[in-house]
Amino acid sequence: MEVEFEHHQHPFTSVKDLILHILTISLGISLALAGEAALEHRQHHELVAETREAFHNQIDDNRMAVTENMKALADTQARLQKVLTLVDTDFVAARQEAISAQHPFIDLDTDSWDPAVTTGALTYMKLGEVRQYSKIHVDELAVNKLSHDDEDTWFQLAEYNAQGAEMDASDRKEVKKLIRKAAAYAKWIAGREQDLMKMYDQVGK
């Protein structure tokens, strides 16, 4: 009895066919990887564009808010300087001047920063651009903090003003302290806002 062996025909008739087949597979893999890289690059580009637009829109809004606050703050500073010249010699007049002074508060939008960090968009931006946005974000937070502290100072002053003329020496001392504190906050906020406006002007340059 003869045993027959099944002979499988080799798919490649020559070494040249084998090399061509390997090259075809390699080309296919390379094209697939290139396509994936191109898609990823496009997605990163779109992410950066969206993040940059969010930052710029926020900066435009905050610029308007800072501009308005700086105008109001200039009047407040002038009033408080007058109050400071009177507070030790004419407390009643100083107190009335402080009551009539406007005391603007500001709360800048800082919401664009966290999404830029969590999405990783900042890692695909140029370092100089990221530094610009970072410095602006830090200064905006600082302005908000100063404004909130200033607001607390004015609320404390309002509590004393509600007492009318019923103030003893201790109360007057505390009111003087709060007036000086409010003047200091106005100066600090104005300085920070001036720095912010300069940073806003440098964005994109």
Coordinates of C-alpha atoms in Angstrom, one line a residue:
M1 CA 0.0 0.0 0.0
E2 CA 1.4 3.3 -1.0
V3 CA 1.1 6.3 1.2
E4 CA 0.6 9.5 -0.6
F5 CA 1.9 12.7 0.8
E6 CA 0.1 16.0 0.0
H7 CA 2.4 18.6 -1.2
H8 CA 1.5 22.2 -0.4
Q9 CA 2.5 24.6 -3.1
H10 CA 4.7 27.4 -1.7
P11 CA 2.9 30.7 -2.2
F12 CA 6.2 32.4 -3.3
T13 CA 7.8 31.2 -6.4
S14 CA 11.0 33.1 -5.8
V15 CA 12.9 35.2 -3.2
K16 CA 11.9 38.2 -5.2
D17 CA 8.2 37.5 -4.6
L18 CA 8.8 37.0 -0.9
I19 CA 10.7 40.4 -0.6
L20 CA 7.9 42.1 -2.6
H21 CA 5.3 40.6 -0.2
I22 CA 7.2 41.8 2.9
L23 CA 7.6 45.3 1.4
T24 CA 3.9 45.4 0.6
I25 CA 3.0 44.5 4.2
S26 CA 5.5 47.1 5.5
L27 CA 4.1 49.8 3.3
G28 CA 0.6 49.0 4.4
I29 CA 1.6 49.2 8.1
S30 CA 3.5 52.5 7.4
L31 CA 0.5 54.0 5.7
A32 CA -1.8 53.0 8.5
L33 CA 0.5 54.5 11.1
A34 CA 1.0 57.7 9.0
G35 CA -2.8 58.0 8.7
E36 CA -3.2 57.5 12.4
A37 CA -0.5 60.1 13.1
A38 CA -2.1 62.6 10.7
L39 CA -5.5 62.1 12.4
E40 CA -3.9 62.6 15.8
H41 CA -2.1 65.7 14.7
R42 CA -5.3 67.1 13.3
Q43 CA -7.1 66.4 16.6
H44 CA -4.3 68.1 18.5
H45 CA -4.4 71.1 16.2
E46 CA -8.2 71.4 16.6
L47 CA -7.8 71.1 20.4
V48 CA -5.2 73.8 20.5
A49 CA -7.3 76.1 18.3
E50 CA -10.4 75.7 20.5
T51 CA -8.4 76.3 23.6
R52 CA -6.7 79.3 22.2
E53 CA -10.0 80.7 21.1
A54 CA -11.4 80.2 24.6
F55 CA -8.4 82.0 26.2
H56 CA -8.8 84.9 23.8
N57 CA -12.5 85.3 24.3
Q58 CA -12.0 85.2 28.1
I59 CA -9.2 87.8 27.8
D60 CA -11.5 90.1 25.7
D61 CA -14.2 89.8 28.3
N62 CA -11.8 90.4 31.2
R63 CA -10.2 93.3 29.4
M64 CA -13.6 95.1 29.3
A65 CA -14.2 94.3 33.0
V66 CA -10.8 95.5 34.0
T67 CA -11.1 98.7 32.0
E68 CA -14.4 99.6 33.7
N69 CA -13.1 98.7 37.1
M70 CA -10.0 100.8 36.6
K71 CA -12.1 103.9 35.9
A72 CA -14.3 103.3 39.0
L73 CA -11.2 102.5 41.1
A74 CA -9.5 105.7 40.1
D75 CA -12.4 107.7 41.6
T76 CA -12.3 105.5 44.7
Q77 CA -8.6 106.0 45.2
A78 CA -9.1 109.8 44.9
R79 CA -11.8 109.7 47.5
L80 CA -9.9 107.6 49.9
Q81 CA -6.8 109.8 49.6
K82 CA -9.1 112.7 50.7
V83 CA -10.4 110.5 53.5
L84 CA -6.9 109.7 54.7
T85 CA -6.0 113.4 55.0
L86 CA -9.1 114.0 57.2
V87 CA -9.3 110.8 59.2
D88 CA -7.0 112.0 62.1
T89 CA -8.2 115.6 62.2
D90 CA -11.9 115.5 61.2
F91 CA -13.2 111.9 61.7
V92 CA -16.8 112.8 61.0
A93 CA -16.0 114.4 57.7
A94 CA -13.7 111.5 56.8
R95 CA -16.3 109.0 57.6
Q96 CA -18.9 110.8 55.5
E97 CA -16.5 110.9 52.6
A98 CA -15.8 107.2 52.9
I99 CA -19.5 106.4 53.0
S100 CA -20.1 108.4 49.7
A101 CA -17.1 106.8 47.9
Q102 CA -18.0 104.1 45.4
H103 CA -16.3 100.8 46.1
P104 CA -16.2 98.7 42.9
F105 CA -15.5 95.0 43.1
I106 CA -14.4 92.7 40.3
D107 CA -14.5 88.9 39.7
L108 CA -12.6 88.0 36.6
D109 CA -13.4 84.9 34.6
T110 CA -10.7 82.2 35.0
D111 CA -12.7 79.2 33.8
S112 CA -10.6 78.6 30.6
W113 CA -7.5 77.4 32.5
D114 CA -8.7 74.1 34.0
P115 CA -10.1 72.6 30.7
A116 CA -6.8 73.6 29.0
V117 CA -4.9 71.6 31.7
T118 CA -7.3 68.6 31.8
T119 CA -7.5 68.1 28.0
G120 CA -3.7 68.4 27.7
A121 CA -4.0 71.2 25.2
L122 CA -1.2 73.2 26.8
T123 CA 1.3 70.4 26.0
Y124 CA 0.7 71.0 22.3
M125 CA 1.2 74.7 22.5
K126 CA 4.5 76.7 22.2
L127 CA 6.1 77.2 25.6
G128 CA 6.1 81.0 25.2
E129 CA 2.3 81.0 24.6
V130 CA 1.7 78.8 27.6
R131 CA 3.8 81.0 29.8
Q132 CA 1.7 84.0 28.7
Y133 CA -1.6 82.3 29.6
S134 CA -0.1 81.0 32.8
K135 CA 1.0 84.5 34.0
I136 CA -2.3 86.0 33.1
H137 CA -4.2 83.3 35.0
V138 CA -2.1 83.8 38.1
D139 CA -2.6 87.6 38.0
E140 CA -6.3 87.2 37.4
L141 CA -6.6 85.0 40.4
A142 CA -4.6 87.5 42.4
V143 CA -6.9 90.4 41.4
N144 CA -10.0 88.3 42.3
K145 CA -8.5 87.5 45.7
L146 CA -7.6 91.1 46.4
S147 CA -11.1 92.2 45.3
H148 CA -12.8 89.7 47.6
D149 CA -10.6 90.8 50.5
D150 CA -11.4 94.4 49.7
E151 CA -15.1 93.6 49.6
D152 CA -14.9 92.1 53.1
T153 CA -13.2 95.3 54.3
W154 CA -16.0 97.5 53.0
F155 CA -18.6 95.2 54.5
Q156 CA -16.9 95.7 57.9
L157 CA -17.0 99.4 57.3
A158 CA -20.7 99.3 56.5
E159 CA -21.4 97.6 59.8
Y160 CA -19.8 100.4 61.7
N161 CA -21.6 103.0 59.5
A162 CA -24.9 101.4 60.4
Q163 CA -24.2 102.3 64.0
G164 CA -24.6 106.0 63.2
A165 CA -23.0 108.4 65.6
E166 CA -22.7 105.8 68.3
M167 CA -19.0 105.2 68.2
D168 CA -16.5 105.0 71.1
A169 CA -12.8 105.5 70.8
S170 CA -12.2 101.8 70.1
D171 CA -14.7 101.9 67.2
R172 CA -13.1 105.0 65.7
K173 CA -9.7 103.4 65.9
E174 CA -11.1 100.3 64.1
V175 CA -12.8 102.4 61.4
K176 CA -9.6 104.3 60.8
K177 CA -7.8 101.0 60.4
L178 CA -10.4 99.7 57.9
I179 CA -10.2 103.0 55.9
R180 CA -6.5 102.7 55.6
K181 CA -6.9 99.0 54.7
A182 CA -9.4 99.9 51.9
A183 CA -7.0 102.5 50.5
A184 CA -4.2 99.9 50.4
Y185 CA -6.4 97.4 48.6
A186 CA -7.5 100.0 46.0
K187 CA -3.8 100.7 45.3
W188 CA -2.8 97.0 45.1
I189 CA -5.8 96.2 42.8
A190 CA -5.0 99.1 40.5
G191 CA -1.4 98.0 40.2
R192 CA -2.3 94.4 39.4
E193 CA -4.9 95.6 36.8
Q194 CA -2.4 97.7 35.1
D195 CA -0.1 94.7 34.8
L196 CA -2.9 92.6 33.5
M197 CA -3.7 95.1 30.7
K198 CA -0.1 95.0 29.6
M199 CA -0.2 91.2 29.5
Y200 CA -3.4 91.2 27.6
D201 CA -1.8 93.5 25.0
Q202 CA 1.1 91.1 24.6
V203 CA -1.1 88.0 23.8
G204 CA -0.4 86.7 20.4
K205 CA 2.7 88.8 19.8

